[in-house]
XYZ file of C-alpha atoms in Angstrom:
736
model
C 117.458 84.308 111.209
C 114.067 81.829 111.519
C 110.624 83.913 110.807
C 108.692 84.036 113.902
C 105.940 86.088 114.949
C 104.745 85.470 117.579
C 105.998 85.294 120.815
C 106.354 81.701 122.555
C 105.351 82.552 126.362
C 105.098 79.897 129.508
C 100.536 80.286 128.144
C 101.337 78.612 124.961
C 103.742 76.555 125.988
C 101.104 74.945 128.463
C 98.741 74.925 125.803
C 100.943 72.522 123.952
C 101.103 69.659 126.199
C 104.715 70.067 126.784
C 105.386 70.459 130.908
C 108.123 73.407 131.409
C 110.780 70.883 132.060
C 110.303 69.586 128.616
C 109.846 72.714 126.745
C 113.376 73.834 129.085
C 114.405 70.491 127.107
C 113.561 72.292 123.912
C 116.205 75.441 124.426
C 118.463 72.887 125.681
C 118.660 70.564 122.335
C 118.011 73.422 120.188
C 120.237 76.591 121.376
C 117.447 79.064 121.290
C 113.343 80.210 121.318
C 111.150 77.543 118.216
C 110.044 79.113 115.988
C 105.989 78.294 116.479
C 105.512 76.042 113.649
C 108.827 74.046 115.706
C 106.422 74.161 118.707
C 103.927 73.065 117.346
C 106.130 70.438 115.242
C 107.653 69.338 118.638
C 104.622 69.336 120.517
C 103.036 66.378 118.168
C 106.580 64.229 118.769
C 106.496 64.484 122.262
C 102.751 64.457 122.779
C 101.742 60.924 124.133
C 100.362 59.941 121.773
C 102.706 59.209 119.143
C 106.380 58.741 121.381
C 105.082 56.853 124.370
C 107.045 58.397 126.314
C 105.200 57.182 129.609
C 104.722 53.476 128.123
C 107.797 53.206 125.641
C 110.779 51.570 128.844
C 107.102 48.800 129.520
C 106.792 48.183 126.064
C 110.192 46.979 125.632
C 109.480 44.169 128.377
C 107.057 42.072 125.815
C 107.028 39.608 123.617
C 107.337 40.283 119.675
C 109.269 37.197 117.487
C 108.619 34.399 116.843
C 108.893 31.647 113.629
C 106.195 33.184 112.016
C 106.688 36.638 112.516
C 108.138 39.233 109.766
C 107.454 42.123 111.202
C 107.240 43.449 114.645
C 106.853 46.667 116.381
C 107.768 49.681 114.597
C 106.750 50.009 111.883
C 102.552 51.409 110.285
C 101.963 47.285 111.473
C 103.252 43.966 112.212
C 103.343 41.236 109.414
C 103.034 37.601 110.063
C 103.662 34.824 107.194
C 100.876 32.463 106.500
C 102.762 29.870 104.656
C 102.475 29.805 100.874
C 104.545 33.458 99.891
C 101.800 35.251 102.220
C 101.281 37.244 105.332
C 98.891 38.743 106.715
C 100.083 42.569 107.984
C 97.169 44.094 111.309
C 97.467 46.376 113.850
C 94.906 47.481 116.190
C 94.502 51.404 117.021
C 92.373 53.893 119.740
C 90.407 57.261 118.118
C 88.548 57.306 121.255
C 88.609 61.236 121.877
C 88.133 62.065 118.558
C 84.461 59.938 118.970
C 83.431 61.744 122.373
C 83.526 64.553 121.156
C 82.672 64.129 117.154
C 81.120 60.618 117.257
C 80.342 59.824 113.335
C 83.889 61.619 112.375
C 85.350 59.879 115.042
C 84.580 56.885 114.724
C 84.607 57.223 110.293
C 88.035 58.527 110.893
C 89.871 55.989 112.678
C 88.589 53.888 110.407
C 90.720 55.531 107.911
C 93.658 55.783 110.083
C 93.881 51.997 110.913
C 93.430 50.799 107.325
C 95.930 52.962 106.370
C 98.125 52.151 108.261
C 97.541 48.382 106.819
C 97.882 49.259 103.372
C 100.866 51.180 103.205
C 102.936 48.461 104.544
C 101.447 47.326 100.607
C 98.383 44.710 101.668
C 95.008 44.288 100.566
C 93.184 45.862 103.439
C 90.663 42.315 104.255
C 89.274 42.312 107.314
C 87.581 45.106 109.776
C 86.922 45.131 114.090
C 86.343 47.350 115.963
C 85.734 47.569 120.387
C 83.581 49.894 121.473
C 82.990 50.824 125.391
C 80.386 53.897 125.824
C 78.783 54.269 129.179
C 76.335 53.657 130.957
C 73.191 52.656 129.386
C 71.539 55.342 131.344
C 73.803 57.962 131.013
C 71.804 61.025 128.177
C 75.040 60.967 125.725
C 75.068 57.685 126.018
C 72.935 56.551 122.810
C 73.677 59.294 120.591
C 77.102 58.384 120.731
C 76.423 54.672 119.553
C 74.246 56.017 117.307
C 77.184 58.514 115.821
C 79.994 55.357 116.377
C 78.591 52.741 114.768
C 77.207 55.120 111.605
C 81.371 56.153 111.089
C 82.432 52.785 111.462
C 79.276 51.389 109.102
C 79.473 54.099 106.770
C 83.755 54.121 106.359
C 84.372 50.125 106.188
C 81.204 49.962 103.893
C 81.591 52.748 101.849
C 85.691 51.856 101.798
C 84.627 47.951 100.945
C 86.434 46.230 103.872
C 84.019 42.964 105.549
C 83.803 44.219 108.945
C 83.340 40.499 110.783
C 84.051 40.910 114.936
C 84.512 43.305 117.316
C 82.934 43.699 121.388
C 80.849 46.975 122.640
C 80.392 47.443 126.562
C 78.507 49.836 128.430
C 80.303 50.763 132.018
C 79.592 54.174 133.385
C 84.021 54.365 133.473
C 82.668 55.601 130.022
C 80.329 58.437 130.351
C 82.890 60.740 129.832
C 85.140 59.395 127.280
C 84.573 56.703 125.610
C 85.976 53.679 124.068
C 86.733 53.356 119.836
C 89.392 51.109 118.717
C 89.542 49.923 115.076
C 91.256 46.516 114.082
C 92.328 46.016 109.986
C 94.625 42.654 108.068
C 95.702 42.941 104.983
C 96.937 40.754 102.308
C 100.417 40.529 100.429
C 102.987 38.644 99.709
C 105.920 37.965 102.016
C 108.944 39.383 99.929
C 106.959 43.395 98.154
C 106.504 44.409 102.093
C 106.971 48.531 102.538
C 108.476 50.354 104.686
C 109.003 54.005 106.007
C 112.624 53.922 106.535
C 113.627 56.039 103.652
C 117.001 55.234 101.961
C 119.558 57.195 99.612
C 120.516 60.810 99.508
C 118.452 64.094 97.426
C 115.570 62.180 96.460
C 111.895 63.590 95.945
C 109.389 63.270 98.535
C 106.184 62.637 97.623
C 103.166 64.545 99.267
C 99.819 62.293 97.539
C 96.120 61.976 97.798
C 93.898 64.677 99.093
C 94.782 67.697 99.570
C 95.378 69.742 103.497
C 92.623 71.522 105.244
C 92.289 72.848 109.629
C 89.860 69.291 110.226
C 92.153 67.858 112.811
C 95.291 70.374 113.734
C 95.918 69.978 116.938
C 94.971 66.841 117.357
C 97.436 64.074 118.454
C 97.934 66.208 121.136
C 94.020 66.053 122.032
C 94.630 63.411 122.163
C 97.483 63.076 124.569
C 95.333 65.241 127.195
C 92.040 64.862 129.842
C 88.554 66.859 129.319
C 87.249 68.901 130.954
C 84.029 71.529 130.619
C 85.759 72.725 127.753
C 85.599 69.657 125.163
C 83.128 71.535 123.402
C 85.797 73.214 122.213
C 87.989 70.984 120.610
C 85.757 70.707 118.046
C 87.159 70.919 115.554
C 90.473 69.380 115.953
C 88.536 65.798 114.798
C 89.631 65.399 111.580
C 87.090 64.482 107.996
C 87.425 61.163 106.537
C 86.324 60.385 103.159
C 85.917 57.064 102.539
C 85.540 57.631 98.485
C 88.672 59.426 98.299
C 90.535 56.803 100.835
C 89.370 54.121 98.530
C 90.957 56.202 95.140
C 94.548 56.408 97.034
C 94.692 52.289 98.001
C 94.634 51.779 94.492
C 96.672 53.908 93.434
C 99.436 52.809 95.721
C 99.124 49.445 95.596
C 99.028 49.432 91.695
C 102.650 51.858 92.156
C 103.975 49.097 94.981
C 104.090 46.683 92.144
C 105.994 49.400 90.405
C 109.180 49.224 92.594
C 108.890 52.796 92.836
C 108.799 53.331 96.245
C 111.659 53.138 98.408
C 110.282 54.358 100.979
C 106.267 55.033 102.131
C 104.906 56.342 105.740
C 100.763 57.558 105.887
C 100.176 60.780 107.746
C 98.097 59.426 110.418
C 98.552 61.216 114.712
C 100.695 64.955 113.237
C 100.043 64.443 110.360
C 102.906 65.625 107.528
C 105.108 66.743 110.400
C 105.357 62.545 112.068
C 104.939 60.818 109.006
C 107.822 62.678 107.301
C 109.408 62.988 110.413
C 109.937 58.902 111.092
C 110.763 58.097 107.662
C 113.142 60.347 108.428
C 115.162 59.461 111.226
C 114.462 55.933 110.454
C 116.361 56.395 108.002
C 119.436 58.911 109.820
C 117.757 61.031 106.821
C 117.316 64.999 107.045
C 114.374 65.897 104.960
C 114.023 68.849 103.671
C 109.964 70.343 103.076
C 108.869 73.099 101.065
C 105.360 73.814 101.979
C 104.506 76.795 99.422
C 104.452 73.132 97.583
C 101.589 70.931 99.373
C 98.739 70.857 97.600
C 95.726 72.844 100.079
C 92.261 73.063 99.860
C 91.625 76.068 101.664
C 93.400 79.521 101.809
C 96.208 81.571 103.636
C 96.734 77.873 105.892
C 99.498 78.545 107.898
C 102.865 76.720 107.816
C 101.875 75.919 111.753
C 98.251 74.997 110.293
C 100.348 72.762 107.314
C 102.719 70.809 109.154
C 100.047 69.750 112.537
C 96.851 69.257 109.759
C 95.278 65.733 110.006
C 93.524 65.587 106.507
C 92.706 62.701 106.002
C 93.682 59.410 103.245
C 97.026 61.273 103.143
C 100.209 59.024 101.822
C 104.177 60.370 101.961
C 106.566 58.944 100.263
C 109.990 57.659 99.480
C 110.072 57.667 95.387
C 112.972 56.699 93.054
C 113.851 60.331 90.862
C 113.504 58.588 87.340
C 110.107 56.913 87.953
C 108.453 60.087 88.609
C 106.712 59.896 85.721
C 105.325 57.091 86.149
C 104.323 57.078 89.287
C 102.239 60.658 88.647
C 100.972 58.909 86.089
C 99.265 56.297 88.690
C 97.780 58.880 91.321
C 96.719 61.294 88.696
C 95.169 58.724 86.313
C 93.132 58.125 90.337
C 92.179 61.943 90.324
C 94.791 62.061 93.552
C 97.084 64.557 94.649
C 100.601 64.260 92.797
C 103.689 67.042 94.610
C 106.928 66.887 94.847
C 107.435 68.951 98.871
C 110.977 68.153 99.335
C 114.168 65.846 99.130
C 115.736 63.740 101.258
C 119.031 64.939 103.134
C 122.685 64.261 105.048
C 122.653 66.605 107.570
C 120.544 65.040 110.068
C 118.264 68.450 110.023
C 114.312 68.490 109.562
C 114.593 72.114 107.938
C 109.936 73.239 106.824
C 110.526 76.352 104.214
C 107.475 78.184 103.394
C 107.352 81.395 101.213
C 110.683 81.349 100.759
C 111.611 81.684 104.703
C 112.853 79.223 106.941
C 109.918 78.621 109.707
C 111.587 74.753 111.172
C 115.439 73.622 111.712
C 115.309 70.359 114.169
C 117.149 67.906 114.279
C 114.978 65.576 113.024
C 117.078 62.156 116.027
C 115.998 63.858 118.170
C 112.322 64.815 117.244
C 111.440 61.931 116.275
C 114.256 58.464 117.919
C 115.057 60.531 121.234
C 112.084 61.866 122.135
C 111.455 62.632 126.035
C 110.874 58.164 128.060
C 109.776 58.867 131.820
C 109.660 55.605 134.668
C 106.318 57.115 136.008
C 106.097 56.352 139.559
C 103.554 53.569 139.887
C 101.986 51.874 143.083
C 100.031 48.875 142.614
C 97.492 48.016 144.230
C 96.379 45.677 145.864
C 94.590 42.398 144.486
C 90.662 41.562 146.690
C 90.767 38.560 147.843
C 88.812 35.494 146.637
C 85.701 35.678 146.958
C 83.965 31.633 148.627
C 80.524 30.832 146.370
C 79.938 29.863 149.746
C 79.336 32.909 150.334
C 77.165 34.118 146.739
C 73.728 33.368 147.469
C 72.104 31.299 144.866
C 69.468 32.927 143.165
C 65.945 32.053 143.809
C 65.250 31.324 140.666
C 67.725 30.324 137.328
C 65.422 31.201 135.057
C 65.157 34.224 135.552
C 68.705 34.788 135.664
C 69.572 33.114 132.551
C 67.092 35.221 130.904
C 68.065 38.576 132.824
C 72.326 37.673 132.161
C 71.502 37.410 128.400
C 69.430 40.304 127.800
C 71.302 42.520 129.239
C 73.407 45.270 127.993
C 76.884 43.177 127.959
C 75.441 40.669 127.053
C 72.835 40.986 124.549
C 72.945 40.187 120.976
C 74.523 42.829 119.171
C 72.755 42.047 116.049
C 71.161 45.597 116.364
C 75.360 46.614 115.608
C 76.631 44.234 113.096
C 74.140 44.230 109.659
C 74.750 48.447 109.501
C 78.332 46.867 108.523
C 78.777 44.869 105.465
C 80.280 42.021 107.356
C 80.335 40.546 102.944
C 81.941 42.940 101.155
C 84.530 40.759 99.447
C 83.298 37.135 99.235
C 84.953 35.882 101.255
C 83.630 35.646 104.594
C 83.162 32.132 105.915
C 81.992 33.194 109.720
C 79.772 36.284 110.738
C 80.451 38.347 113.511
C 78.408 37.078 116.715
C 80.742 33.938 117.234
C 83.885 33.157 118.657
C 85.907 34.208 116.376
C 85.549 36.286 112.501
C 86.012 34.199 109.866
C 87.603 34.532 106.015
C 88.552 32.668 103.309
C 92.014 33.304 101.927
C 91.767 34.640 98.098
C 93.125 32.642 95.691
C 92.808 29.181 98.437
C 90.192 26.427 98.107
C 90.834 25.457 102.259
C 92.654 27.974 103.771
C 90.860 30.555 106.159
C 91.905 33.428 108.523
C 90.595 34.024 111.907
C 90.034 37.290 114.091
C 89.184 37.775 117.821
C 89.057 40.682 119.920
C 89.137 40.495 123.225
C 89.013 42.086 126.488
C 87.713 41.862 130.707
C 88.049 45.154 131.751
C 86.109 44.795 135.560
C 88.834 42.661 135.769
C 91.786 44.662 134.336
C 89.686 46.852 137.317
C 90.846 44.253 140.154
C 93.943 43.114 139.353
C 95.296 43.460 135.958
C 98.417 41.670 135.790
C 95.929 38.483 135.712
C 92.949 40.514 133.911
C 95.520 41.775 130.456
C 96.768 37.518 130.773
C 93.506 36.689 130.922
C 92.786 39.067 128.068
C 95.592 37.470 125.419
C 93.714 34.300 127.007
C 90.464 34.719 126.164
C 91.292 35.337 122.701
C 94.141 32.609 121.902
C 90.999 30.558 122.568
C 88.817 32.814 120.301
C 90.608 31.850 117.537
C 91.480 28.170 118.720
C 87.758 27.773 119.301
C 87.006 27.697 115.759
C 89.473 25.767 115.376
C 92.960 28.186 114.324
C 96.107 27.934 115.208
C 96.621 32.042 117.181
C 99.433 32.949 114.667
C 100.282 36.101 117.004
C 98.320 39.368 118.860
C 98.347 43.383 118.496
C 97.885 45.393 121.957
C 95.625 49.003 122.094
C 95.797 49.615 125.381
C 93.404 52.404 126.856
C 94.127 53.885 130.552
C 94.454 56.345 132.170
C 96.109 59.335 132.672
C 100.024 57.966 133.938
C 100.836 60.923 135.999
C 98.985 59.015 139.824
C 101.000 56.213 140.208
C 97.780 54.481 140.059
C 96.637 54.781 137.044
C 100.537 54.003 135.864
C 100.048 50.224 138.212
C 97.189 49.306 136.279
C 99.410 49.557 133.196
C 102.700 48.149 134.465
C 100.175 45.057 135.565
C 98.270 44.981 133.108
C 101.223 45.140 130.705
C 103.085 42.244 132.148
C 99.989 39.747 133.024
C 100.666 39.915 128.822
C 103.720 39.166 128.399
C 103.781 35.593 130.491
C 100.684 35.257 128.325
C 102.092 36.352 125.098
C 105.447 33.987 126.333
C 103.333 31.007 127.122
C 100.876 31.352 124.929
C 103.134 31.624 121.884
C 101.123 34.704 120.319
C 103.869 37.431 120.104
C 102.700 41.326 119.914
C 103.401 42.325 116.416
C 102.124 45.758 116.206
C 99.641 47.655 118.320
C 98.601 51.862 120.307
C 99.435 52.980 123.992
C 96.000 55.448 124.344
C 96.386 57.389 127.494
C 94.314 60.648 129.857
C 91.391 59.208 128.641
C 90.523 60.840 131.942
C 87.700 63.148 131.805
C 87.307 66.093 134.860
C 89.287 63.607 136.921
C 87.253 60.282 136.487
C 89.046 57.776 134.124
C 88.319 54.573 132.526
C 87.953 50.856 133.340
C 91.828 50.036 132.441
C 91.103 48.361 128.953
C 94.349 46.813 127.286
C 92.078 45.710 124.229
C 94.187 42.368 122.226
C 92.961 41.857 118.690
C 94.541 38.327 117.318
C 94.911 36.002 114.338
C 94.826 32.820 113.926
C 95.295 30.071 111.063
C 92.928 27.998 109.247
C 94.125 25.767 107.198
C 91.450 22.991 106.205
C 88.161 25.582 106.191
C 86.393 22.585 106.095
C 86.429 21.817 109.368
C 85.884 24.870 111.718
C 83.495 24.818 114.312
C 80.880 27.434 115.263
C 78.883 28.037 118.006
C 75.253 26.184 117.780
C 73.538 23.312 118.157
C 73.842 21.238 115.106
C 72.274 18.287 115.895
C 69.763 16.470 118.383
C 71.975 13.267 120.167
C 74.995 15.535 119.559
C 76.306 14.695 122.976
C 77.987 17.859 125.219
C 80.790 17.920 126.391
C 82.342 20.260 129.467
C 85.919 20.783 128.168
C 88.282 21.934 131.707
C 87.396 21.702 134.689
C 84.589 22.412 136.260
C 83.390 26.056 137.598
C 83.140 27.663 141.373
C 84.687 31.260 140.465
C 82.379 33.913 140.769
C 84.035 36.909 141.851
C 84.255 39.145 139.330
C 81.616 38.033 137.068
C 78.798 38.823 135.329
C 76.251 36.618 137.758
C 77.846 38.564 140.511
C 77.128 42.483 139.109
C 73.433 41.265 136.978
C 71.706 39.275 139.970
C 73.183 40.141 142.774
C 74.281 43.760 142.024
C 77.822 43.107 143.056
C 80.694 45.050 141.708
C 83.656 42.923 143.200
C 86.116 40.662 144.467
C 89.249 38.759 142.494
C 88.727 38.048 139.694
C 89.194 34.184 138.368
C 93.440 32.854 137.472
C 94.251 31.924 134.730
C 96.527 28.927 134.954
C 99.009 29.575 131.763
C 100.242 26.050 131.274
C 96.355 24.959 131.869
C 95.629 26.836 129.074
C 97.521 25.767 126.409
C 96.896 22.309 127.424
C 93.122 22.670 126.937
C 93.092 24.762 124.336
C 95.757 21.778 121.898
C 93.704 19.710 122.945
C 90.356 20.965 122.059
C 91.813 22.491 118.238
C 92.954 19.403 117.735
C 89.694 17.275 118.671
C 88.201 20.478 116.218
C 91.139 19.360 112.799
C 90.778 16.622 113.218
C 86.509 16.951 112.584
C 85.733 15.151 115.645
C 83.360 18.522 116.996
C 79.709 19.270 115.998
C 80.048 22.893 117.984
C 82.590 24.233 119.649
C 82.186 27.544 122.295
C 84.477 28.723 124.654
C 83.750 30.100 128.393
C 83.903 33.468 129.659
C 81.012 35.481 130.859
C 78.137 34.996 132.116
C 80.286 30.837 132.578
C 78.611 27.927 131.600
C 75.783 28.320 131.620
C 75.833 31.382 129.032
C 78.146 29.593 127.435
C 74.838 26.475 127.394
C 71.718 29.355 125.764
C 73.637 31.482 123.063
C 74.678 27.785 121.745
C 71.332 26.983 121.547
C 69.993 30.367 120.951
C 72.097 30.615 117.935
C 71.036 26.770 116.904
C 67.611 27.353 118.105
C 67.647 24.061 119.798
C 67.722 22.338 123.823
C 69.429 20.598 125.465
C 68.690 17.899 128.466
C 71.727 19.090 130.931
C 71.618 16.753 134.530
C 75.058 18.220 136.938
C 77.263 16.412 138.141
C 77.095 16.007 142.712
C 78.476 19.840 143.457
C 78.100 22.245 146.689
C 78.122 25.314 144.742
C 75.217 24.894 141.122
C 75.203 28.550 140.748
C 78.971 28.960 140.938
C 79.324 25.576 138.634
C 77.116 26.877 136.134
C 77.640 31.041 136.319
C 81.598 30.534 136.878
C 83.599 32.424 134.595
C 86.936 30.221 135.439
C 89.474 31.021 132.715
C 90.802 27.542 129.937
C 87.414 25.856 129.132
C 85.229 25.174 126.507
C 81.557 23.102 125.704
C 81.835 20.500 122.733
C 79.515 18.965 120.533
C 80.874 15.402 119.556
C 78.223 12.619 118.029
C 76.621 11.133 120.250
C 78.477 7.414 120.084
C 82.041 9.234 120.167
C 81.578 11.487 123.620
C 83.805 8.249 124.772
C 86.312 8.556 123.291
C 86.426 12.776 123.364
C 86.962 10.889 127.333
C 89.977 8.267 127.218
C 91.576 10.619 124.584
C 90.726 13.646 127.172
C 91.955 11.558 130.838
C 95.464 10.472 128.695
C 95.793 13.679 127.986
C 94.830 15.378 131.841
C 92.497 17.294 130.727
C 88.765 17.052 132.432
C 86.373 16.037 130.547
C 82.632 16.097 131.656
C 79.231 14.572 129.556
C 76.523 17.596 130.460
C 74.053 15.623 128.525
C 72.794 15.507 125.035
C 71.287 18.418 122.070
C 67.674 18.407 121.746
C 63.413 19.897 121.766
C 62.941 23.124 122.073
C 64.656 24.012 125.744
C 67.420 24.233 127.936
C 66.424 21.522 130.644
C 68.760 21.598 133.309
C 67.738 18.483 135.139
C 66.196 19.826 139.267
C 66.968 23.318 138.907
C 66.043 24.630 135.790
C 63.622 25.263 131.931
C 63.881 27.279 130.882
C 63.319 28.197 126.803
C 65.180 28.991 124.224
C 62.531 31.615 122.320
C 62.185 33.207 126.319
C 66.061 33.596 125.506
C 66.070 34.265 121.802
C 63.770 36.995 122.914
C 65.854 38.377 125.313
C 68.657 38.274 124.070
C 67.452 39.992 120.934
C 65.563 42.160 122.083
C 67.465 45.001 124.948
C 69.108 46.637 121.741
C 66.735 47.578 119.509
C 64.566 48.689 122.150
C 67.341 50.972 124.403
C 68.715 52.677 119.685
C 64.422 53.051 119.911
C 64.797 55.068 123.406
C 62.539 52.161 124.484
C 64.531 51.685 128.448
């Protein structure tokens, strides 16, 4: 008889996020009423955050393999070969709900969790990024949330000692009640020394490592799988508390232990804590796990089995160890001042058995908990995409100079320097390209020339209008940003942030976006090797914009020919590589200048994307390019302005004859880049482009102190820079 002093009522079941039919499935599975601890375990393992029960069917359609992929989805992070016997290990995860409730700790522990995912597999973290989305700037909570989240990201990453080299920050009223904090981390490892979570062998010790267990974060994964309402403040205790200095010790201890050969399997304690880590290790290895909670190091007195199993206290690991090396392993962790405790053993009975004070408080079938959680084929409806807007139906600006200045100083377009200067982007000494360019770049330690590029991208307004095209565009832009610095795009991770999947229209957004992502990944040979799904991002029935964030990694064999966005030299020729702009639907121009959010997003021609990108990369690799920038938000005009501001020098531009100057300048058509080359090389580049079937248009030349577009506008680079640089500091100072 299992110890159970708490009656299981329908209200208690509902408070654990379990539907009546899911609870009935539990009763049928175990043949009796669960104990409170067992109910908590099922709640943790079967919630959306841990089980992917609404998205599994569609995630299986994504391409996850390729010649460089060592390990795809299913482990703590994806693993990709980068030559020379080395691998890059990376993943992105959400910490949305905790960050809205408690922005500093929510963001900090999001960074801590993703770093553990990477070093759990044997990698030393070398780069971090984040994608942050907040409500409208005028919303009363936005400034507080921005301040707390940015401080939390910097506080953890800086203290741990990993450079934060890129990311996104955006604002929209649809995030007023539910911000997004997506954290990315990447680490380097030897390709033949990757550690996995699959337990192997019976009767082997299960070892608890790291910090002590407390009551922080109890029920965090379940909270992350539910909508918010007016009771949001009551959820504050479900937010974890991080300690980056303990995590740094844990990193060093784990990497040292991994070199000894003592580790059979390892899993970090993230969402659902001890429950999820133990179940995943056992289920993957077709083994059972028995845990004695009396042996778990605790920092609070009187913790119940329920609290211990669902705690999401940070900086903890679970490991299956070779018994003959227990003493050696313990000595390493004691040396680093960390807890080391044998808390259980692997078994051959496929049961997940929990003891507390000598009594069995949970005894459950482990495979059904881990591998066989409910899986839903939820009904969905596809919204009819809006019609495209003809350029002739969009008014030209009365003043092109004023329009461009307004755009570069808009909340979504202004410089993020205020944000990234709070992050240590130079620690470790390998940062080759700081935040603010198309991609962040780091040197690979131990190599003179080899480098890695990283980018995070998605345009939620495109995904709202047309999830399929928006999903394609998120992949294409990430691939393009890596290409723009000269990198070969290797693989991607995704963070799919959506509203309530029980609503057919929201499920339709998720399905459409995944289909678009899959099509683009296949066309661009850019597999998804890891990721995260965050659903129920709604507050009082109002959902976020669909936001399938994409993080990509690329390889630069020779850092000396890396391209950057800044204009470098007076007289350089400026070329538009790709077709002329014509698409103003869902554009920044339409929204910021005319106050309209409507129309179809720009379509993504993946064949053209591949062809143009490969051509631009070949130019960069041949050292023919002095600057390069992909064209995205704001179109050609913004790309030119950003290159001018970065290089602190102007340009003389003359547009080809066109009936729609505003569409040429502000259209957000895809598969396009602006490059600069020495003046004498322009004809050769244009000829090579023509041979490749690619449009290459000479726009003008670098020089002067203004961006001078003949017969249209002359705009001081200094004025552009003032508008671009000042919005964020003024907003955070309360001046906007």
